[in-house]
PDB file of C-alpha atoms and ligand atoms in Angstrom:
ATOM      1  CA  UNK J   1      -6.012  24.284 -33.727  1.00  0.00           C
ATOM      2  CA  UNK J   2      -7.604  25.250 -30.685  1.00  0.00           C
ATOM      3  CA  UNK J   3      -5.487  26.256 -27.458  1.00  0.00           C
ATOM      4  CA  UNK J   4      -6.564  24.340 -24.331  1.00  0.00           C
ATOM      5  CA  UNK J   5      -8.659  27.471 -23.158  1.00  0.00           C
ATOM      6  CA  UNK J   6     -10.758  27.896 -25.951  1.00  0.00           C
ATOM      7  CA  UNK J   7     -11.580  24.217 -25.804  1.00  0.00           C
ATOM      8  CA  UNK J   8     -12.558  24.506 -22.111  1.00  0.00           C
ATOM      9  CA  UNK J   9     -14.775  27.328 -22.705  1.00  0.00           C
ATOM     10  CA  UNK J  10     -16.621  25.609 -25.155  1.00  0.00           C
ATOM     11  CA  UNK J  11     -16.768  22.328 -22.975  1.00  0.00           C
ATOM     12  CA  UNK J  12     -18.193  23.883 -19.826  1.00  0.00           C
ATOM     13  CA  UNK J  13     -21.507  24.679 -21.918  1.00  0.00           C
ATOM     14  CA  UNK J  14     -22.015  21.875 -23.340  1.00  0.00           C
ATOM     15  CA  UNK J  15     -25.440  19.594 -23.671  1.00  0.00           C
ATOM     16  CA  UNK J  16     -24.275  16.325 -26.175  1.00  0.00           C
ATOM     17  CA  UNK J  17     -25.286  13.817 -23.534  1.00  0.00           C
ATOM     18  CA  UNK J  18     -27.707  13.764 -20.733  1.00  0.00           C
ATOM     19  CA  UNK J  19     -25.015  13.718 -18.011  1.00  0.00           C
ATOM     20  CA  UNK J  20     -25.506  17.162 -18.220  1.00  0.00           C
ATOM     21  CA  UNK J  21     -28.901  17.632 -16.575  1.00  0.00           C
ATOM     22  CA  UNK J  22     -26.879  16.290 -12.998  1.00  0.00           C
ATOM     23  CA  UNK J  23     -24.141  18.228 -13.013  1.00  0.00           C
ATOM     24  CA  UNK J  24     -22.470  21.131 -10.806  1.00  0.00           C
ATOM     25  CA  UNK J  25     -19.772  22.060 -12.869  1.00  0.00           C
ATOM     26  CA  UNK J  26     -17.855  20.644 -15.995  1.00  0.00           C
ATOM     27  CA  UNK J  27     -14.870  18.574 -15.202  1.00  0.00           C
ATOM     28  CA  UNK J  28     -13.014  20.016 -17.901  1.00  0.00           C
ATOM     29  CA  UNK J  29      -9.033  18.454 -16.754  1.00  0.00           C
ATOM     30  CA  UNK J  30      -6.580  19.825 -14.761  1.00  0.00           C
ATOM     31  CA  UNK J  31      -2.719  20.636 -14.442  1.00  0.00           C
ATOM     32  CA  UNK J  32       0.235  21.806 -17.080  1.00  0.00           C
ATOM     33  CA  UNK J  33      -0.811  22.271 -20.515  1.00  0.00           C
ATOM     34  CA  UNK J  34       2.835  21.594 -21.859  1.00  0.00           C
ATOM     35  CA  UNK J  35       3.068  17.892 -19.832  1.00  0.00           C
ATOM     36  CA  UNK J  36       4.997  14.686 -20.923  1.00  0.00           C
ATOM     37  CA  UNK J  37       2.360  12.877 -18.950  1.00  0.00           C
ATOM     38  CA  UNK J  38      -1.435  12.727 -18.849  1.00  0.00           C
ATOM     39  CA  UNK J  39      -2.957  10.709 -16.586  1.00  0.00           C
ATOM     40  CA  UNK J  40      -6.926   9.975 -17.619  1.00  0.00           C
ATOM     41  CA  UNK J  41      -9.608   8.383 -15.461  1.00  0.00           C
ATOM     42  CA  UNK J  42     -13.174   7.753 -15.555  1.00  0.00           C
ATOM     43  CA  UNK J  43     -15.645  10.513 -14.840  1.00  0.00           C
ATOM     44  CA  UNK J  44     -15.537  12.861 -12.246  1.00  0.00           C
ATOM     45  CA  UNK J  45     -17.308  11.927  -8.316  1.00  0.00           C
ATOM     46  CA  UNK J  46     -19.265  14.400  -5.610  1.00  0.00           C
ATOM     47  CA  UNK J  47     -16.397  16.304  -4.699  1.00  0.00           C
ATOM     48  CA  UNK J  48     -15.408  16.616  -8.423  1.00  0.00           C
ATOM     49  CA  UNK J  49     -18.265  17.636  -9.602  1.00  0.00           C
ATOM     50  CA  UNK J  50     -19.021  19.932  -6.599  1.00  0.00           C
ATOM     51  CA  UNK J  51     -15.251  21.694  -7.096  1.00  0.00           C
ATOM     52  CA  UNK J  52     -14.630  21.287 -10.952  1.00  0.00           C
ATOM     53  CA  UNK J  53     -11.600  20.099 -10.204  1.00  0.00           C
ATOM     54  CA  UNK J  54     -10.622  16.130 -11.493  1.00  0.00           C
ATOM     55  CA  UNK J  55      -9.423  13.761  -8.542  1.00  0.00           C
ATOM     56  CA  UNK J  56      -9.565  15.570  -5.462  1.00  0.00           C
ATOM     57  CA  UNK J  57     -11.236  13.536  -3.950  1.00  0.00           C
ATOM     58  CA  UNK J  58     -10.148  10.598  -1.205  1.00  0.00           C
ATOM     59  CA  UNK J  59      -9.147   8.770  -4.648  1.00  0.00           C
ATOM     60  CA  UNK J  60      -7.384  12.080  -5.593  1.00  0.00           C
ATOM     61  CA  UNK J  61      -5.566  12.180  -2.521  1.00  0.00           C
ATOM     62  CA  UNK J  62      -4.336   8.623  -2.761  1.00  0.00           C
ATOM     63  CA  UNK J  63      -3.456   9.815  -6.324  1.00  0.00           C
ATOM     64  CA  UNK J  64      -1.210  12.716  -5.609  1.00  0.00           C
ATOM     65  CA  UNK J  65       0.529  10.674  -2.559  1.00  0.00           C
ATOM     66  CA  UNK J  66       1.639   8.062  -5.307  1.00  0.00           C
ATOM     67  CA  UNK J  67       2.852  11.010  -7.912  1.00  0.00           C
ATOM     68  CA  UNK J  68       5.029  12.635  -4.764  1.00  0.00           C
ATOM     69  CA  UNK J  69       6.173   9.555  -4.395  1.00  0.00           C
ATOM     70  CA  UNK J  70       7.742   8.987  -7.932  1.00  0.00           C
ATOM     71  CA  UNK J  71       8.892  12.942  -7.670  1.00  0.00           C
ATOM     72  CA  UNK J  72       5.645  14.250  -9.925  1.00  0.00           C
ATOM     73  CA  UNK J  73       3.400  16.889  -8.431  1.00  0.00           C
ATOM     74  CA  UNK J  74       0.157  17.736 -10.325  1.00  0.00           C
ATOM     75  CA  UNK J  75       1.649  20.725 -11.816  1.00  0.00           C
ATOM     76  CA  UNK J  76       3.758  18.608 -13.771  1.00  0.00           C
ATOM     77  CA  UNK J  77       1.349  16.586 -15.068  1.00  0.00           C
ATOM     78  CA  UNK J  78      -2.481  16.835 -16.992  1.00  0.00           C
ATOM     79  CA  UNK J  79      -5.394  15.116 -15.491  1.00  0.00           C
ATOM     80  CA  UNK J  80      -8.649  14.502 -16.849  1.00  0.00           C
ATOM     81  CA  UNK J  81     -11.601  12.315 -17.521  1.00  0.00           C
ATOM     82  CA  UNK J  82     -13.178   9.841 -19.756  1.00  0.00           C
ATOM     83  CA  UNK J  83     -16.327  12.057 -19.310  1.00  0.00           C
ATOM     84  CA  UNK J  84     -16.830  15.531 -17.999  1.00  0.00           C
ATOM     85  CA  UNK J  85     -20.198  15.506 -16.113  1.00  0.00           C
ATOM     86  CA  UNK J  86     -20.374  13.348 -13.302  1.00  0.00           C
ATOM     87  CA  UNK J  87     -22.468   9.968 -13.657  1.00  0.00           C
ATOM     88  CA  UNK J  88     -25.594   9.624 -11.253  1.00  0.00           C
ATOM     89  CA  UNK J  89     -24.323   7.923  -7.814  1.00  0.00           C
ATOM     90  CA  UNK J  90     -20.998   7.441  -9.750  1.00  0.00           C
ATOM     91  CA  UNK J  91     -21.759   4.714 -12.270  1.00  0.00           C
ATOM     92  CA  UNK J  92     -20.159   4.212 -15.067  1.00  0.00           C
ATOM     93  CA  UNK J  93     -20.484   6.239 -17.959  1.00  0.00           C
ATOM     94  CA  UNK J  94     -22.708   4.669 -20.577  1.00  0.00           C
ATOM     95  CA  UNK J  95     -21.237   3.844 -24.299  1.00  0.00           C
ATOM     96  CA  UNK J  96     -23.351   7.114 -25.602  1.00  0.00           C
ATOM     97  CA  UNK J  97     -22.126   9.533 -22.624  1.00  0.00           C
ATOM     98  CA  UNK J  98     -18.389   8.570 -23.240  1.00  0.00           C
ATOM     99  CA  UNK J  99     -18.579   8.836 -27.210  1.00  0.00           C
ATOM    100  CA  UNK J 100     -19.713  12.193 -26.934  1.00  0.00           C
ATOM    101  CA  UNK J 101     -17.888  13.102 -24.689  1.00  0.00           C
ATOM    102  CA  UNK J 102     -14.388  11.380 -25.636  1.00  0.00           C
ATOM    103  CA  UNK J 103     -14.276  14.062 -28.259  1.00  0.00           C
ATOM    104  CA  UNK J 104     -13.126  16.149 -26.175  1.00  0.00           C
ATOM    105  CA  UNK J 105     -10.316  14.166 -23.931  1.00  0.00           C
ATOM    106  CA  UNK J 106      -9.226  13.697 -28.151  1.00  0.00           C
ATOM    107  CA  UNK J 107      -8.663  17.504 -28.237  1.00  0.00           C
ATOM    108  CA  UNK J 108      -7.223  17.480 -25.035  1.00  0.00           C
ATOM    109  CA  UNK J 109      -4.594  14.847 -26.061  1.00  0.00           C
ATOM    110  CA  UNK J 110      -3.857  16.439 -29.572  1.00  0.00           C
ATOM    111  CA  UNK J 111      -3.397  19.672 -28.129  1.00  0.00           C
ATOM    112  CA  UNK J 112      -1.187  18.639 -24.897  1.00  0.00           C
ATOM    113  CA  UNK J 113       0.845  16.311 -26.922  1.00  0.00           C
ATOM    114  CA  UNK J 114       2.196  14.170 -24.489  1.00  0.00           C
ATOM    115  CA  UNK J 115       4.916  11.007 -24.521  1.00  0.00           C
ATOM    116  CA  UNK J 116       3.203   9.314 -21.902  1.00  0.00           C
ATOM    117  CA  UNK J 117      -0.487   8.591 -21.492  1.00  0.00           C
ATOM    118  CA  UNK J 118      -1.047   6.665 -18.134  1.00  0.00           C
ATOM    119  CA  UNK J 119      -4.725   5.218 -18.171  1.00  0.00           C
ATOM    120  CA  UNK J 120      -6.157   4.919 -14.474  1.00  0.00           C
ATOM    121  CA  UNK J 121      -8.655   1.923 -14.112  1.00  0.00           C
ATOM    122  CA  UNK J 122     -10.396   0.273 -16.321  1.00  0.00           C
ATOM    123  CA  UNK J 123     -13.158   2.161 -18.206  1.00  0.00           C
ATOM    124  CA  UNK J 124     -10.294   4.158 -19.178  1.00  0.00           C
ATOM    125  CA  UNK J 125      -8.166   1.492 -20.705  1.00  0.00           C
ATOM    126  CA  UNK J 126     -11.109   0.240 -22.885  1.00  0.00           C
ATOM    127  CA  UNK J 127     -11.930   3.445 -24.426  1.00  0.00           C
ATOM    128  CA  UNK J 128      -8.176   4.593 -24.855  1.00  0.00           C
ATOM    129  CA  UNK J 129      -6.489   0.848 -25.531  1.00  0.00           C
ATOM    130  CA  UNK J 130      -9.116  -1.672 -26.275  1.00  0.00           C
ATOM    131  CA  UNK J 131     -12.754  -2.102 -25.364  1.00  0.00           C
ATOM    132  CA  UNK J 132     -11.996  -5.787 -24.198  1.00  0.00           C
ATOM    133  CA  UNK J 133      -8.862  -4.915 -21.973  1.00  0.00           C
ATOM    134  CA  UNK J 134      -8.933  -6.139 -19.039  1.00  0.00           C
ATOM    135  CA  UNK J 135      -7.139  -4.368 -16.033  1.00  0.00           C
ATOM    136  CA  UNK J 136      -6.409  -6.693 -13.593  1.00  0.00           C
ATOM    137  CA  UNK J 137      -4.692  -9.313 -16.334  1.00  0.00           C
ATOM    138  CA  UNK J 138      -3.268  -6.944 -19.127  1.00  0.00           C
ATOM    139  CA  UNK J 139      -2.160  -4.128 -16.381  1.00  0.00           C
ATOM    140  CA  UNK J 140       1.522  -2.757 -16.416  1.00  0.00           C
ATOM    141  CA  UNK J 141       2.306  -3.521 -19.598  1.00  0.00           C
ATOM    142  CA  UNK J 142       3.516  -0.437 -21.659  1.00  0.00           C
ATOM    143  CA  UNK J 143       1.486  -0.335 -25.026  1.00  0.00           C
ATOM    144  CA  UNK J 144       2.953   1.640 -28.017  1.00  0.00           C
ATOM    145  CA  UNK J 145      -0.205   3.945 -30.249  1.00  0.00           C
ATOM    146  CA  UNK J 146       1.202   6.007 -32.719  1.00  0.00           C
ATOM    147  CA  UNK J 147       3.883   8.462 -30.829  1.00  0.00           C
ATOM    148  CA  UNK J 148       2.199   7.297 -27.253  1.00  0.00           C
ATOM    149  CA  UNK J 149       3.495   5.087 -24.748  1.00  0.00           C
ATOM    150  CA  UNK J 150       0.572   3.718 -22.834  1.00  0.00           C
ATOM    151  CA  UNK J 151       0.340   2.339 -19.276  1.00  0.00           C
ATOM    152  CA  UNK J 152      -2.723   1.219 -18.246  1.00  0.00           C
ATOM    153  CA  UNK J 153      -2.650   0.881 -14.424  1.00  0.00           C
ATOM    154  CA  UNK J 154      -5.294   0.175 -11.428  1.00  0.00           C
ATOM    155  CA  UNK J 155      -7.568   3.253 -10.710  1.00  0.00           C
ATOM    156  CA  UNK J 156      -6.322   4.621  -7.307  1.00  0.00           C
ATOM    157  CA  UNK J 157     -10.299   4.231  -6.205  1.00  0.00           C
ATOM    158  CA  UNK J 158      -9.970   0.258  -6.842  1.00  0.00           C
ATOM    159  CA  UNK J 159      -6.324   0.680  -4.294  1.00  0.00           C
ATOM    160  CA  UNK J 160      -8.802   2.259  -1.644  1.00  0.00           C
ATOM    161  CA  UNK J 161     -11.340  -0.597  -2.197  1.00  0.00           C
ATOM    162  CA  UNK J 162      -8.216  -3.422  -2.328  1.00  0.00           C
ATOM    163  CA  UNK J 163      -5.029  -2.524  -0.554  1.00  0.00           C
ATOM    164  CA  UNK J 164      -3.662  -5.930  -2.006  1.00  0.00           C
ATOM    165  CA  UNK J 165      -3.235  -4.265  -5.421  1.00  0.00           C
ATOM    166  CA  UNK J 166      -1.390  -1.611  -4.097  1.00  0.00           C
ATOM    167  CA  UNK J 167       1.879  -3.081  -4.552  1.00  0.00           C
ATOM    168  CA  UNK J 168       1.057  -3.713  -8.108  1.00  0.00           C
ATOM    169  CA  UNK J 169      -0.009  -0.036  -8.718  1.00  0.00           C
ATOM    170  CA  UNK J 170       3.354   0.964  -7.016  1.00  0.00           C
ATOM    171  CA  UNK J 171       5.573  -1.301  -9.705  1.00  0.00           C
ATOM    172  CA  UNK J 172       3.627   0.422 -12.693  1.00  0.00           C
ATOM    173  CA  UNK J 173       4.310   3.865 -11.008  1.00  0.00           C
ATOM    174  CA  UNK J 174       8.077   2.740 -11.167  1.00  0.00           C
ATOM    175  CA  UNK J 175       7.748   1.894 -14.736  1.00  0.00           C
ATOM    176  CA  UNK J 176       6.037   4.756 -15.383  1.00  0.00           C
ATOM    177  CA  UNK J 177       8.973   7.481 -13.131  1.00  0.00           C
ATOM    178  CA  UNK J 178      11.782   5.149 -15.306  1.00  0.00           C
ATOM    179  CA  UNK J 179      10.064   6.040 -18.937  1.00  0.00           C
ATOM    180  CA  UNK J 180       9.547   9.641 -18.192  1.00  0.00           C
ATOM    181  CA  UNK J 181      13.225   9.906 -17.441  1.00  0.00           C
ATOM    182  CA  UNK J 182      14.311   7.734 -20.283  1.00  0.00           C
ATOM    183  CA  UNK J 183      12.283  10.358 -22.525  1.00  0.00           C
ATOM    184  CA  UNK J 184      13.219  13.503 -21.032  1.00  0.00           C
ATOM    185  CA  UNK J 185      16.783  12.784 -22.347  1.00  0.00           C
TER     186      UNK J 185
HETATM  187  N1  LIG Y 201     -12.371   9.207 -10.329  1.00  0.00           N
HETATM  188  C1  LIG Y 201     -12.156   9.491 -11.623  1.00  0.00           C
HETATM  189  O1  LIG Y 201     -12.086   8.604 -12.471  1.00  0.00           O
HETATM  190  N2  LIG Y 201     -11.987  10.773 -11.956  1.00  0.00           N
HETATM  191  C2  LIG Y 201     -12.024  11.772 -11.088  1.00  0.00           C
HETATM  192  O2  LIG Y 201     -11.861  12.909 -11.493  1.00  0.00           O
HETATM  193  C3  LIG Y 201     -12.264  11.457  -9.735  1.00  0.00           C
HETATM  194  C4  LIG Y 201     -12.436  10.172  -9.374  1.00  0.00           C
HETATM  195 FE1  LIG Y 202     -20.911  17.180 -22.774  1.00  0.00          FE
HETATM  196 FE2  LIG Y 202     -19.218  15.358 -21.869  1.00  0.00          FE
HETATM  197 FE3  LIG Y 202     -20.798  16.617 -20.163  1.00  0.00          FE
HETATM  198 FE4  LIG Y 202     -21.821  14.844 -21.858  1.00  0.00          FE
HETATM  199  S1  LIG Y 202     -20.365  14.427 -20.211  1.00  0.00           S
HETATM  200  S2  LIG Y 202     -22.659  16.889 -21.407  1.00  0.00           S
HETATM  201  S3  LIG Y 202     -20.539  15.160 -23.668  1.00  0.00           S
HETATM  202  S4  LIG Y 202     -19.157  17.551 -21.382  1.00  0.00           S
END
């Protein structure tokens, strides 16, 4: 098995798909390699890509606000993407660029072992729960895979967009802050 580092290494050269002609850096993940939690989003934006750093970003920032405010702080928990390179003016990844690239976040996952998987938005849901989910109807709800407990959940982008879901995000957050406890003990 490979340790997180040796993975990373090998990630930040890599050439499967073509979203590697555009990028800065390699969006490799972020945060504690030994986490109960691992939040995963899309792809990585400007700022992202610019830093090599997932969500730091104004999504980011709405991101860690909602984490402070369930008592997590990003050293507690392991971010990363759907795919590593950032997409050209921040489309979504295309069905090639995420299967090569999804590799990877299944390393990631395998080698964090973590209780909770939270999946942020909807691009991540479909490749992690079902290609048909659909966020805004089959949101909240936890979903058992093998030793996971899933929670897909609005991406904190779509919050910035529509402040209206915001109070929906903030009940799945609760969920989420009440199943980390439960598992802890
Ligand atoms: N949106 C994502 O899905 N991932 C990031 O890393 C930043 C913004
Ligand atoms: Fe490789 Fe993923 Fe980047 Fe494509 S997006 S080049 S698969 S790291």
């Amino acid at each position: 098995m490979y340790t997180l580092e040796e993975l990373k290494k090998y990630c930040i050269n890599c050439k499967k798909c073509n979203l590697c002609n555009g990028r800065t850096n390699v969006v490799f993940g972020d945060g504690n390699g030994n986490a109960d939690i691992m939040f995963i989003g899309e792809g990585p934006g400007y700022n992202e890509d610019k830093q090599g750093v997932p969500f730091v970003g104004a999504a980011g920032k709405l991101l860690d606000k909602m984490l402070n405010a369930i008592g997590l702080k990003r050293s507690d928990i392991y971010i990363a993407n759907i795919v590593k390179c950032r997409p050209p003016n921040n489309r979504n990844p295309l069905e090639e660029e995420s299967k090569q690239c999804i590799e990877y976040l299944r390393w990631q996952v395998k080698i964090i072992n973590p209780k909770i998987i939270v999946c942020l938005g909807a691009v991540s849901a479909r490749h992690i729960i079902s290609p048909d989910f659909r966020i805004t109807k089959q949101r909240g709800q936890w979903i058992k895979k093998g030793r996971f407990h899933i929670m897909p959940t609005y991406h904190p982008a779509a919050l910035l967009r529509d402040a209206n879901k915001k109070k929906y995000a903030w009940e799945d957050f609760k969920a989420i802050k009440e199943m980390y406890e439960d598992l802890k003990s």
